[in-house]
Amino acid sequence: MKKIIENKNFIKIIVILGVIILPLLYSLIYLKGFWNPYGNLSEVKVAIVNEDKCEENCKSTELIDKLKKGDVFDFKVVSGKEAKEGLKDLEYYAAITIPSDFTSSFEDAASKDRHEATLIYTPNKKSNYLAAQIISNAVNKIQAELHSEVSKEVVNTLTGKLDEVPSQTKQIENGLNTIYEGSSKLNSGATELKNGTNTLNTNYQAFDGGINELTNGLNTLKTNYNTLNNGINEIYDSVHSELVPSVKNSVDKLQNGVNELKSGSNELTNTIQNTDYQNQMNTFMDRTNAVYSGLSQICNDPNYAPLINSNEQLKQTCQVAVGYTTVDPQTNQTPIKLLQNGTNQIIEGQNKLNNGINEFSNNLSQIGSLNNGLNKLDEGLLNLQNGSSKVKNGIDTLTNGADTLNTNSAKIKNGIGTLNSSMTTLKDGTNTLTNGVNTAKTEIGNKISETENQLKDLNGLGNYTADPVKVKEESYGTVNQYGLFFTPYFMSLSLWVGGILIMVGLYYDPDNRFKILGRDSKKKGLRLVLYNIIGIIQAIVLAVILKACTGFTITNFWLYYGSCILISLAFLSIIMFLFFNFKDVGKFISIVMLVLQLAACGGTFPIQTEPSFYQTIYNFMPMRYSVELLRESLININSEIIIKDMTVLGLIFIVFGALTLITGYIKTKKQNEKKNRVKKVA
């Protein structure tokens, strides 16, 4: 046995197995112990102290029976003294005290003597804070159930009292029958009196109506003619003061402008059509064409090429000459020729313009008749204005006389109307009274029947009020066990701890048993590959054994194991970079990162519930992405989240792995140079 223990290969195997298995034990022991704590709550003892003063049909007894049948906690009915001692001795996690007026509070709920009963909940937070929170939730549920019980009692009492309403309303219906008989007789007398005043009012209405129509007609005529007269005045003022002078001024300006345009156009035409001008233009075009053609030949001559290329001004001149003498493939003409054609087109266009101006000038001679017509229009409107004023004065005199006649007739009509209205009011009042009493009598009878039918619908309302709403839970992502939610969190912690163990156990081995894996290894690239292989084995062992021991299900086989491997490689690449390049400081940074990620990875509470510092560093913590990725593989699949998390972890692995290789290469090169310098000195 001693030889086996002293055997170096045996020690190496033990160390490697320990490095691989220890992260698994870290997750397995915790998760296995707390996988389903809510399934064993029936072992948690809760004391119940019943102080209810009741002889029969006790609500406290019903409550205790419900609690025990629920089988959520181990409820023990004890005295107040026993409950206090049990809390003190940590035997009970909480105590519930039922008050002495518990049952009476239910019985008096529908009366004016109603009062609230107070259940006293005493959590033993010293014993276990989480247990106190769980029991508190159960007490809240009890409170909700008691509320529904009270609602049921109140509604049942109220329904019973409502059943008595129809019989009491019958007495009102009998009194209304007596009132209806008296109001009917009063209504008959008022009808006869109303008929007499109505005859008088009708006869005078015909006479007064004729006078009123005459007055209204004259007033309408007066109003309409005033509008007409005002319109005539406005038209005359507008035409006389604005239209006639404005049109005359505009005509004069138009004639002057046309004359100036005609004169200028004639001068331009004479200039363009002048034979000397055309000859000069043709001569200029021919000379220009000859000059540019000669320059183009010189510029295209290879003998002059060195001279032209050496002088920027000659080079630009040649470009212009070649451009002017080159035939355009679209028009099949040179630019000089196109310029000549354009000049001829200008001459033709000017001739057409000059002819159009002369024709427009000849037509302007007819505008003079417009001025004569405007003068006649002004005189006619003045005559119309004078005649309209005389007609308006006659209509005003006729209207005043009709108004006087209508005023006197209106006084007589108002007196008759007042008498008739009073009788109408009396008749309408008695009629309204009779109809109202009859309606009230009928409606009360109908409402009694409707109330009786509606009260039948209230049967069972007490039971409905006790439980009016059902809640159906449809979860997004299924988590059946307490431990399943924490599995991604502890697997991530285990893989980070596993990376640290690999470096501490193999890289910092004091006996240097793992030469190729140790600090002095000369094959740093191979060492890096072997570390990654160990990390992959560590991830696979963790994933396989943890699933087998806890029995949780996974959403996708390849996603689950691939995620574990990727997470292990990403974490290990960060830790290797820190250990290789910063030594003891790297160890410290690795531990600090582990501690920070315990709170800032969102593995337990939502990150929004944590202090702002943790929310700030949340997106920069590698474990934030590993927890999220593992949850997708265990609970739900969201392709966008998976791609994002895998991309981040993959980049971490590539970037830190590359940095580790580069820094390792640089260190090796410096070491070799140092050795060579030592050899030269020796």
XYZ file of C-alpha atoms in Angstrom:
682
model
C 0.000 0.000 0.000
C 2.881 2.294 0.851
C 4.464 1.620 -2.534
C 1.210 2.451 -4.284
C 0.901 5.731 -2.377
C 4.525 6.647 -3.128
C 4.102 5.752 -6.815
C 4.325 8.997 -8.831
C 1.969 7.794 -11.566
C -0.661 6.894 -8.944
C -0.354 10.377 -7.431
C -0.707 11.948 -10.905
C -3.907 9.990 -11.565
C -5.324 10.961 -8.165
C -4.539 14.642 -8.763
C -6.088 14.640 -12.274
C -9.176 12.758 -11.042
C -9.489 15.232 -8.178
C -9.246 18.171 -10.587
C -11.990 16.606 -12.735
C -14.304 15.397 -9.938
C -14.081 18.235 -7.377
C -16.186 20.699 -9.474
C -18.773 17.934 -9.883
C -18.923 17.393 -6.109
C -19.337 21.154 -5.609
C -22.560 21.172 -7.689
C -23.813 17.691 -6.874
C -23.671 17.961 -3.081
C -25.512 21.293 -2.975
C -28.112 20.550 -5.649
C -28.824 17.065 -4.334
C -29.344 18.430 -0.820
C -31.685 21.240 -1.905
C -33.190 19.750 -5.065
C -36.807 19.795 -3.805
C -37.019 21.447 -0.339
C -40.652 22.500 -0.906
C -41.639 18.840 -1.185
C -40.730 18.233 2.473
C -42.525 21.179 4.087
C -44.852 18.769 5.893
C -41.961 18.152 8.336
C -41.839 21.841 9.328
C -43.646 22.309 12.658
C -46.050 25.239 13.139
C -47.884 25.842 16.441
C -51.597 26.800 16.511
C -53.010 28.468 19.624
C -56.839 28.357 19.610
C -58.344 31.018 21.945
C -61.719 31.175 20.176
C -64.667 31.333 22.613
C -67.265 29.201 20.896
C -69.459 26.220 21.819
C -70.762 24.904 18.452
C -70.215 25.515 14.730
C -66.842 27.043 15.574
C -65.046 28.673 12.656
C -61.720 28.146 14.392
C -62.241 24.356 14.343
C -63.051 24.496 10.616
C -59.901 26.535 9.997
C -57.665 24.096 11.913
C -59.171 21.120 10.050
C -58.502 22.800 6.693
C -54.893 23.537 7.651
C -54.232 19.963 8.708
C -55.925 18.473 5.643
C -53.786 20.730 3.426
C -50.713 18.734 4.583
C -48.447 21.726 3.836
C -46.885 22.045 7.309
C -46.938 19.950 10.495
C -49.551 21.963 12.445
C -49.673 21.338 16.220
C -52.530 22.678 18.379
C -50.920 23.786 21.660
C -51.469 26.297 24.447
C -50.060 29.811 24.337
C -47.394 28.921 26.872
C -46.280 25.832 24.918
C -46.110 27.868 21.717
C -43.815 30.483 23.307
C -41.505 27.817 24.770
C -41.446 25.972 21.413
C -40.435 29.156 19.577
C -37.757 29.821 22.157
C -36.395 26.252 21.946
C -36.490 26.403 18.091
C -39.023 23.547 18.019
C -41.587 25.591 16.036
C -40.774 27.715 13.001
C -43.886 29.849 13.574
C -47.042 30.170 15.666
C -50.587 31.171 14.655
C -52.915 32.467 17.394
C -56.677 32.370 16.719
C -58.395 35.199 18.740
C -61.321 34.728 21.144
C -63.772 36.627 18.876
C -62.945 34.656 15.720
C -66.319 32.870 15.313
C -68.374 35.879 16.493
C -66.748 38.070 13.821
C -68.292 35.805 11.181
C -71.710 35.808 12.864
C -71.810 39.635 13.145
C -70.437 40.327 9.633
C -73.850 41.360 8.226
C -74.926 43.472 11.229
C -74.036 46.944 12.502
C -72.002 45.291 15.296
C -69.527 43.836 12.804
C -65.854 43.789 13.780
C -62.594 42.352 12.512
C -60.919 39.312 14.021
C -57.123 39.482 14.150
C -55.075 36.313 13.605
C -51.656 36.738 15.211
C -48.815 35.289 13.121
C -45.497 34.890 14.964
C -42.652 33.779 12.651
C -39.494 32.445 14.269
C -37.016 34.313 12.047
C -34.191 33.356 14.377
C -34.760 29.713 13.504
C -34.797 30.141 9.718
C -35.609 33.308 7.774
C -36.581 31.490 4.557
C -38.944 29.202 6.463
C -40.571 32.281 7.990
C -41.086 33.715 4.489
C -42.635 30.473 3.210
C -44.997 30.204 6.191
C -45.885 33.896 5.746
C -47.082 33.154 2.215
C -49.228 30.326 3.601
C -50.736 32.696 6.202
C -51.581 35.177 3.430
C -53.405 32.376 1.651
C -55.313 31.605 4.874
C -56.241 35.287 5.133
C -57.614 35.259 1.574
C -59.688 32.150 2.315
C -61.102 33.792 5.472
C -62.017 36.888 3.465
C -63.990 34.720 1.044
C -65.753 33.026 4.003
C -66.812 36.403 5.428
C -67.997 37.562 1.974
C -70.066 34.418 1.668
C -71.738 34.997 5.064
C -72.495 38.668 4.282
C -73.954 37.924 0.840
C -76.157 35.113 2.211
C -77.545 37.471 4.913
C -78.132 40.250 2.389
C -79.918 37.876 0.007
C -82.249 36.756 2.803
C -83.223 40.357 3.576
C -83.835 41.110 -0.083
C -86.325 38.250 -0.246
C -88.579 40.264 2.136
C -88.691 43.348 -0.151
C -91.531 42.239 -2.560
C -94.099 41.630 0.261
C -93.378 45.058 1.806
C -93.764 46.795 -1.574
C -97.355 45.391 -1.964
C -98.589 47.935 0.629
C -97.379 50.860 -1.523
C -99.224 49.425 -4.535
C -102.581 49.402 -2.616
C -102.240 53.101 -1.598
C -101.541 54.093 -5.220
C -104.842 52.480 -6.345
C -106.820 54.869 -4.072
C -104.936 57.951 -5.318
C -105.545 56.871 -8.942
C -109.369 56.845 -8.499
C -109.435 60.455 -7.114
C -107.132 61.861 -9.791
C -109.307 60.359 -12.556
C -112.373 62.395 -11.382
C -110.323 65.621 -11.171
C -109.030 65.061 -14.697
C -112.612 64.801 -16.142
C -113.643 68.291 -14.806
C -110.462 69.913 -16.071
C -111.107 68.491 -19.554
C -114.549 70.210 -19.873
C -113.163 73.611 -18.764
C -110.261 73.329 -21.195
C -112.571 72.714 -24.193
C -114.353 76.116 -23.704
C -111.188 78.237 -23.576
C -109.741 76.313 -26.488
C -112.700 77.351 -28.763
C -112.178 81.066 -28.012
C -108.463 80.816 -28.582
C -108.879 79.001 -31.915
C -111.221 81.653 -33.419
C -108.988 84.567 -32.588
C -105.927 82.672 -33.811
C -107.233 82.869 -37.408
C -107.608 86.679 -37.313
C -104.288 87.290 -35.610
C -102.595 84.883 -37.970
C -103.481 87.036 -41.006
C -102.068 90.192 -39.386
C -98.936 88.344 -38.348
C -98.362 86.971 -41.853
C -98.721 90.480 -43.351
C -96.220 91.928 -40.895
C -93.772 89.062 -41.430
C -94.015 89.411 -45.189
C -93.315 93.140 -45.108
C -90.396 92.651 -42.691
C -88.966 89.971 -44.929
C -89.365 92.242 -47.982
C -87.708 95.107 -46.110
C -84.789 92.915 -44.972
C -84.222 91.411 -48.425
C -84.452 94.790 -50.199
C -82.001 96.334 -47.730
C -79.593 93.559 -48.631
C -80.185 94.225 -52.372
C -79.684 98.007 -51.951
C -76.462 97.491 -49.998
C -75.223 95.152 -52.716
C -75.953 97.738 -55.441
C -74.037 100.409 -53.474
C -71.096 98.086 -52.969
C -71.004 97.151 -56.673
C -71.103 100.812 -57.753
C -68.358 101.807 -55.293
C -66.192 98.907 -56.334
C -66.607 99.462 -60.102
C -66.383 103.282 -59.961
C -63.466 103.557 -57.533
C -61.356 100.468 -58.225
C -62.242 98.397 -61.306
C -62.490 101.135 -63.994
C -59.282 103.031 -63.014
C -57.361 99.755 -62.487
C -58.344 98.282 -65.886
C -57.536 101.529 -67.703
C -54.112 101.764 -66.023
C -53.329 98.102 -66.825
C -54.296 98.577 -70.510
C -52.005 101.605 -70.808
C -49.099 99.696 -69.265
C -49.715 96.720 -71.560
C -49.680 98.915 -74.679
C -46.432 100.647 -73.609
C -44.749 97.319 -72.798
C -45.726 95.791 -76.137
C -44.405 98.812 -78.010
C -41.055 98.592 -76.195
C -40.859 94.817 -76.795
C -41.653 95.314 -80.480
C -38.959 98.008 -80.847
C -36.290 95.878 -79.139
C -37.195 92.793 -81.164
C -36.955 94.734 -84.436
C -33.479 96.017 -83.507
C -32.324 92.479 -82.619
C -33.750 91.116 -85.891
C -32.034 93.812 -87.968
C -28.742 93.082 -86.273
C -28.965 89.310 -86.745
C -30.216 89.470 -90.350
C -27.520 91.991 -91.320
C -25.424 90.447 -94.070
C -22.155 91.808 -92.666
C -22.944 90.255 -89.269
C -23.635 86.863 -90.820
C -20.515 87.055 -92.976
C -18.404 87.974 -89.955
C -19.844 85.032 -87.984
C -19.163 82.588 -90.851
C -15.633 83.968 -91.310
C -15.015 83.601 -87.521
C -16.263 80.028 -87.536
C -14.121 79.085 -90.577
C -10.981 80.628 -89.055
C -11.672 78.988 -85.701
C -12.139 75.631 -87.401
C -8.881 76.098 -89.349
C -6.938 77.084 -86.217
C -8.238 74.156 -84.135
C -7.716 71.709 -87.040
C -4.076 72.857 -87.404
C -3.511 72.621 -83.643
C -5.087 69.169 -83.592
C -2.660 67.931 -86.283
C 0.308 69.323 -84.377
C -0.932 67.854 -81.074
C -1.412 64.413 -82.666
C 2.109 64.535 -84.277
C 4.456 62.231 -82.246
C 7.388 64.593 -82.952
C 5.809 67.320 -80.824
C 4.673 65.005 -78.040
C 7.696 65.587 -75.713
C 7.356 69.353 -76.013
C 3.592 69.286 -75.372
C 3.804 66.900 -72.387
C 6.494 69.023 -70.752
C 4.346 72.198 -70.873
C 1.048 72.058 -68.929
C -0.417 75.049 -70.806
C 0.362 73.477 -74.250
C -1.075 70.187 -73.018
C -4.381 71.842 -72.006
C -4.501 73.776 -75.351
C -4.127 70.498 -77.245
C -6.922 68.897 -75.257
C -9.242 71.816 -76.241
C -8.194 71.671 -79.958
C -8.689 67.908 -80.180
C -12.054 68.230 -78.407
C -13.330 70.899 -80.862
C -12.257 68.919 -83.986
C -13.395 65.465 -82.835
C -16.593 64.160 -84.435
C -19.412 63.429 -81.907
C -20.572 59.778 -82.516
C -24.215 60.705 -81.742
C -24.539 63.774 -84.065
C -21.695 62.767 -86.488
C -20.476 66.434 -86.375
C -17.666 68.401 -84.747
C -18.403 70.941 -81.945
C -17.498 73.841 -84.346
C -20.054 72.597 -86.836
C -22.677 72.257 -84.092
C -21.987 75.885 -83.071
C -22.545 77.080 -86.645
C -25.864 75.186 -86.847
C -26.951 76.679 -83.513
C -26.251 80.225 -84.798
C -28.503 79.632 -87.821
C -31.264 78.286 -85.543
C -31.046 81.472 -83.418
C -31.588 83.628 -86.547
C -34.665 81.571 -87.530
C -36.109 81.716 -83.959
C -35.676 85.508 -83.804
C -37.652 85.912 -87.054
C -40.528 83.863 -85.608
C -40.447 85.898 -82.363
C -40.570 89.192 -84.256
C -43.591 88.052 -86.336
C -45.478 86.995 -83.177
C -44.860 90.360 -81.478
C -46.141 92.279 -84.521
C -49.313 90.167 -84.624
C -49.955 90.692 -80.860
C -49.423 94.466 -81.277
C -52.058 94.614 -84.045
C -54.612 92.864 -81.813
C -54.088 95.459 -79.053
C -55.912 98.069 -81.117
C -59.182 96.421 -80.136
C -58.613 97.185 -76.423
C -59.779 100.791 -76.886
C -63.403 99.597 -77.063
C -62.957 98.122 -73.583
C -62.468 101.604 -72.067
C -65.733 102.891 -73.648
C -67.688 99.942 -72.244
C -66.313 100.563 -68.759
C -67.501 104.206 -68.851
C -71.059 103.165 -69.844
C -71.102 100.520 -67.077
C -70.189 103.183 -64.500
C -73.047 105.510 -65.628
C -75.653 102.669 -65.572
C -74.708 101.600 -62.048
C -75.118 105.219 -60.811
C -78.705 105.377 -62.171
C -79.512 101.978 -60.614
C -78.242 103.171 -57.216
C -80.507 106.296 -57.222
C -83.668 104.307 -58.146
C -83.000 101.657 -55.515
C -82.838 104.278 -52.712
C -86.336 105.587 -53.592
C -87.856 102.062 -53.504
C -86.238 101.414 -50.095
C -87.875 104.525 -48.549
C -91.375 103.392 -49.674
C -90.936 99.888 -48.211
C -89.834 101.377 -44.840
C -93.036 103.472 -44.562
C -95.290 100.455 -45.343
C -93.488 98.229 -42.801
C -93.887 100.734 -39.933
C -97.661 100.838 -40.395
C -97.962 97.027 -40.384
C -95.883 96.799 -37.164
C -98.312 99.151 -35.326
C -101.329 97.022 -36.349
C -99.584 93.772 -35.350
C -98.621 95.149 -31.885
C -102.233 95.950 -30.914
C -103.503 92.571 -32.147
C -100.755 90.784 -30.227
C -101.965 92.235 -26.896
C -105.462 90.790 -27.398
C -104.045 87.464 -28.534
C -101.717 87.260 -25.523
C -104.640 87.724 -23.109
C -106.631 84.906 -24.732
C -103.467 82.774 -24.923
C -102.738 83.290 -21.219
C -106.215 82.074 -20.276
C -105.983 79.088 -22.598
C -102.461 78.229 -21.394
C -103.605 78.273 -17.787
C -106.417 75.883 -18.602
C -104.037 73.753 -20.599
C -101.652 73.672 -17.671
C -104.486 72.643 -15.353
C -105.636 69.945 -17.767
C -102.072 68.704 -18.364
C -101.386 68.686 -14.628
C -104.421 66.567 -13.805
C -103.690 64.303 -16.756
C -100.048 63.970 -15.724
C -101.096 63.202 -12.174
C -103.498 60.484 -13.330
C -100.988 58.986 -15.750
C -98.201 59.209 -13.191
C -100.212 57.443 -10.522
C -101.306 54.810 -13.040
C -97.709 54.383 -14.264
C -96.406 54.147 -10.712
C -99.052 51.573 -9.845
C -98.306 49.525 -12.969
C -94.518 49.827 -12.649
C -94.534 48.878 -8.977
C -96.574 45.812 -9.802
C -94.173 44.918 -12.616
C -91.107 45.594 -10.475
C -92.473 43.408 -7.706
C -92.716 40.536 -10.202
C -89.284 41.337 -11.689
C -87.723 41.581 -8.221
C -89.144 38.231 -7.256
C -87.662 36.705 -10.441
C -84.294 38.484 -10.004
C -84.024 37.369 -6.383
C -84.240 33.803 -7.638
C -81.043 34.539 -9.625
C -79.267 35.378 -6.360
C -79.466 31.787 -5.192
C -75.914 30.547 -4.662
C -74.434 34.087 -4.787
C -72.760 33.532 -1.406
C -70.783 30.548 -2.729
C -69.874 32.477 -5.890
C -68.677 35.509 -3.874
C -66.436 33.254 -1.803
C -64.554 32.143 -4.949
C -65.477 34.393 -7.938
C -62.206 34.105 -9.883
C -60.123 31.095 -10.857
C -56.446 31.474 -11.711
C -55.011 29.167 -14.341
C -51.235 29.060 -14.518
C -49.643 28.572 -17.938
C -45.893 28.804 -17.364
C -43.369 29.775 -20.013
C -40.689 27.191 -19.463
C -41.255 24.363 -16.973
C -39.308 24.227 -13.679
C -40.681 21.378 -11.566
C -37.975 21.324 -8.905
C -36.327 24.008 -6.799
C -32.873 22.669 -7.683
C -33.449 22.722 -11.460
C -33.556 26.531 -11.483
C -30.201 26.716 -9.640
C -28.515 23.999 -11.742
C -27.185 26.430 -14.434
C -25.855 28.675 -11.659
C -23.957 25.930 -9.786
C -22.723 24.245 -12.973
C -21.214 27.589 -14.036
C -19.617 28.071 -10.595
C -18.282 24.511 -10.702
C -16.676 24.972 -14.123
C -15.032 28.234 -13.002
C -13.760 26.556 -9.826
C -12.682 23.615 -11.982
C -10.568 25.927 -14.128
C -8.858 27.330 -11.037
C -8.247 23.782 -9.722
C -6.646 22.765 -13.024
C -4.180 25.622 -12.756
C -3.507 25.226 -9.019
C -3.238 21.428 -9.102
C -1.325 20.977 -12.349
C 0.375 24.257 -13.290
C 1.543 25.081 -9.761
C 2.388 21.472 -8.752
C 5.274 22.001 -6.238
C 6.807 18.574 -7.013
C 6.640 19.225 -10.774
C 5.134 15.756 -11.350
C 3.358 16.957 -14.537
C 6.401 18.227 -16.425
C 4.655 18.967 -19.713
C 1.798 20.656 -17.784
C 3.990 22.507 -15.259
C 5.285 26.041 -15.180
C 8.624 25.093 -16.749
C 7.139 23.200 -19.697
C 8.987 23.894 -22.939
C 6.033 22.793 -25.087
C 3.680 25.593 -24.207
C 1.410 25.055 -27.202
C 0.930 21.365 -26.375
C 0.413 22.285 -22.706
C -2.387 24.640 -23.728
C -4.063 21.900 -25.804
C -3.818 19.386 -22.917
C -5.380 21.888 -20.480
C -8.280 22.368 -22.865
C -8.722 18.588 -23.185
C -8.834 18.269 -19.386
C -11.376 21.107 -19.301
C -13.543 19.273 -21.876
C -13.366 16.035 -19.838
C -14.217 18.003 -16.697
C -17.306 19.504 -18.419
C -18.504 16.143 -19.796
C -18.102 14.380 -16.435
C -19.981 17.192 -14.689
C -22.802 17.143 -17.270
C -23.199 13.332 -17.355
C -23.023 12.532 -13.630
C -25.094 15.564 -12.530
C -27.882 14.621 -14.950
C -27.756 10.972 -13.896
C -27.870 11.745 -10.154
C -30.562 14.434 -10.217
C -32.662 13.091 -13.094
C -33.476 16.436 -14.709
C -34.513 16.532 -18.366
C -32.772 18.537 -21.100
C -34.293 20.317 -24.078
C -31.607 19.217 -26.553
C -28.823 16.637 -26.145
C -26.199 18.390 -28.306
C -27.039 21.834 -26.943
C -26.639 20.649 -23.318
C -23.261 18.921 -23.700
C -21.967 21.426 -26.265
C -22.838 24.297 -23.921
C -20.970 22.663 -21.005
C -17.861 22.146 -23.143
C -17.937 25.686 -24.579
C -18.402 27.215 -21.112
C -15.519 25.183 -19.670
C -13.184 26.218 -22.524
C -14.163 29.889 -22.255
C -13.662 29.991 -18.472
C -10.411 28.044 -18.646
C -9.001 30.367 -21.349
C -9.563 33.400 -19.076
C -8.032 31.688 -16.034
C -5.008 30.391 -17.998
C -4.332 33.864 -19.383
C -4.416 35.346 -15.873
C -2.257 32.590 -14.313
C 0.321 32.473 -17.129
C 0.827 36.244 -17.371
C 0.143 37.658 -13.901
C 1.079 34.695 -11.628
C -0.078 35.374 -8.033
C -1.926 38.502 -9.125
C -3.669 36.337 -11.723
C -4.785 33.949 -8.970
C -6.196 36.880 -7.024
C -8.044 38.271 -10.066
C -9.547 34.824 -10.794
C -10.881 34.552 -7.239
C -12.207 38.132 -7.313
C -13.992 37.445 -10.601
C -15.528 34.320 -9.072
C -16.777 36.288 -6.060
C -18.193 39.083 -8.225
C -19.994 36.615 -10.480
C -21.657 34.952 -7.495
C -23.908 38.054 -7.265
C -23.631 39.600 -10.729
C -24.536 36.723 -13.054
C -28.321 36.619 -12.495
C -28.193 33.022 -11.284
C -30.291 33.516 -8.152
C -32.291 36.736 -7.877
C -33.203 38.862 -10.914
C -30.354 41.239 -11.680
C -32.829 44.169 -11.529
C -33.267 43.544 -7.780
C -29.558 43.931 -7.056
C -27.577 47.182 -6.423
C -26.663 49.359 -9.418
C -22.984 48.290 -9.274
C -23.901 44.653 -9.986
C -26.304 45.723 -12.731
C -23.480 47.752 -14.332
C -20.979 44.857 -14.461
C -23.662 42.253 -15.262
C -23.135 42.273 -19.050
C -19.336 41.992 -18.623
C -19.418 38.825 -16.494
C -18.741 35.593 -18.465
C -20.918 33.599 -16.071
C -23.920 35.786 -17.033
C -23.855 34.165 -20.496
C -23.112 30.631 -19.234
C -26.088 30.683 -16.806
C -28.385 31.959 -19.550
C -27.142 29.382 -22.082
C -27.539 26.437 -19.672
C -31.075 27.550 -18.772
C -31.971 27.393 -22.458
C -30.626 23.831 -22.656
C -32.478 22.738 -19.472
C -35.730 24.737 -19.402
C -36.522 26.375 -22.728
C -35.032 27.000 -26.177
C -34.720 30.459 -27.676
C -32.491 30.394 -30.739
C -31.654 34.115 -30.548
C -30.437 33.843 -26.935
C -28.486 30.647 -27.707
C -26.713 32.224 -30.703
C -25.885 35.373 -28.701
C -24.504 33.476 -25.670
C -22.537 30.980 -27.753
C -21.074 33.830 -29.799
C -19.912 35.686 -26.666
C -18.438 32.566 -25.030
C -16.825 31.514 -28.318
C -15.200 34.940 -28.693
C -13.942 34.743 -25.086
C -12.351 31.352 -25.796
C -10.771 32.518 -29.073
C -9.542 35.918 -27.827
C -8.073 34.762 -24.498
C -6.699 31.567 -26.062
C -4.962 33.609 -28.761
C -3.630 36.082 -26.184
C -2.266 33.181 -24.112
C -0.491 31.711 -27.159
C 0.956 35.085 -28.195
C 2.193 36.001 -24.709
C 3.618 32.483 -24.292
C 5.483 32.783 -27.585
C 6.899 36.186 -26.598
C 8.049 34.890 -23.194
C 9.693 31.819 -24.775
C 11.513 34.005 -27.280
C 12.807 36.287 -24.534
C 13.956 33.285 -22.467
C 15.841 31.833 -25.437
C 17.517 35.184 -26.140
C 18.533 35.438 -22.485
C 20.004 31.903 -22.584
C 21.939 32.716 -25.761
C 23.382 35.858 -24.162
C 24.452 33.808 -21.123
C 26.145 31.246 -23.378
C 28.028 33.968 -25.244
C 29.205 35.513 -22.000
C 30.320 32.069 -20.773
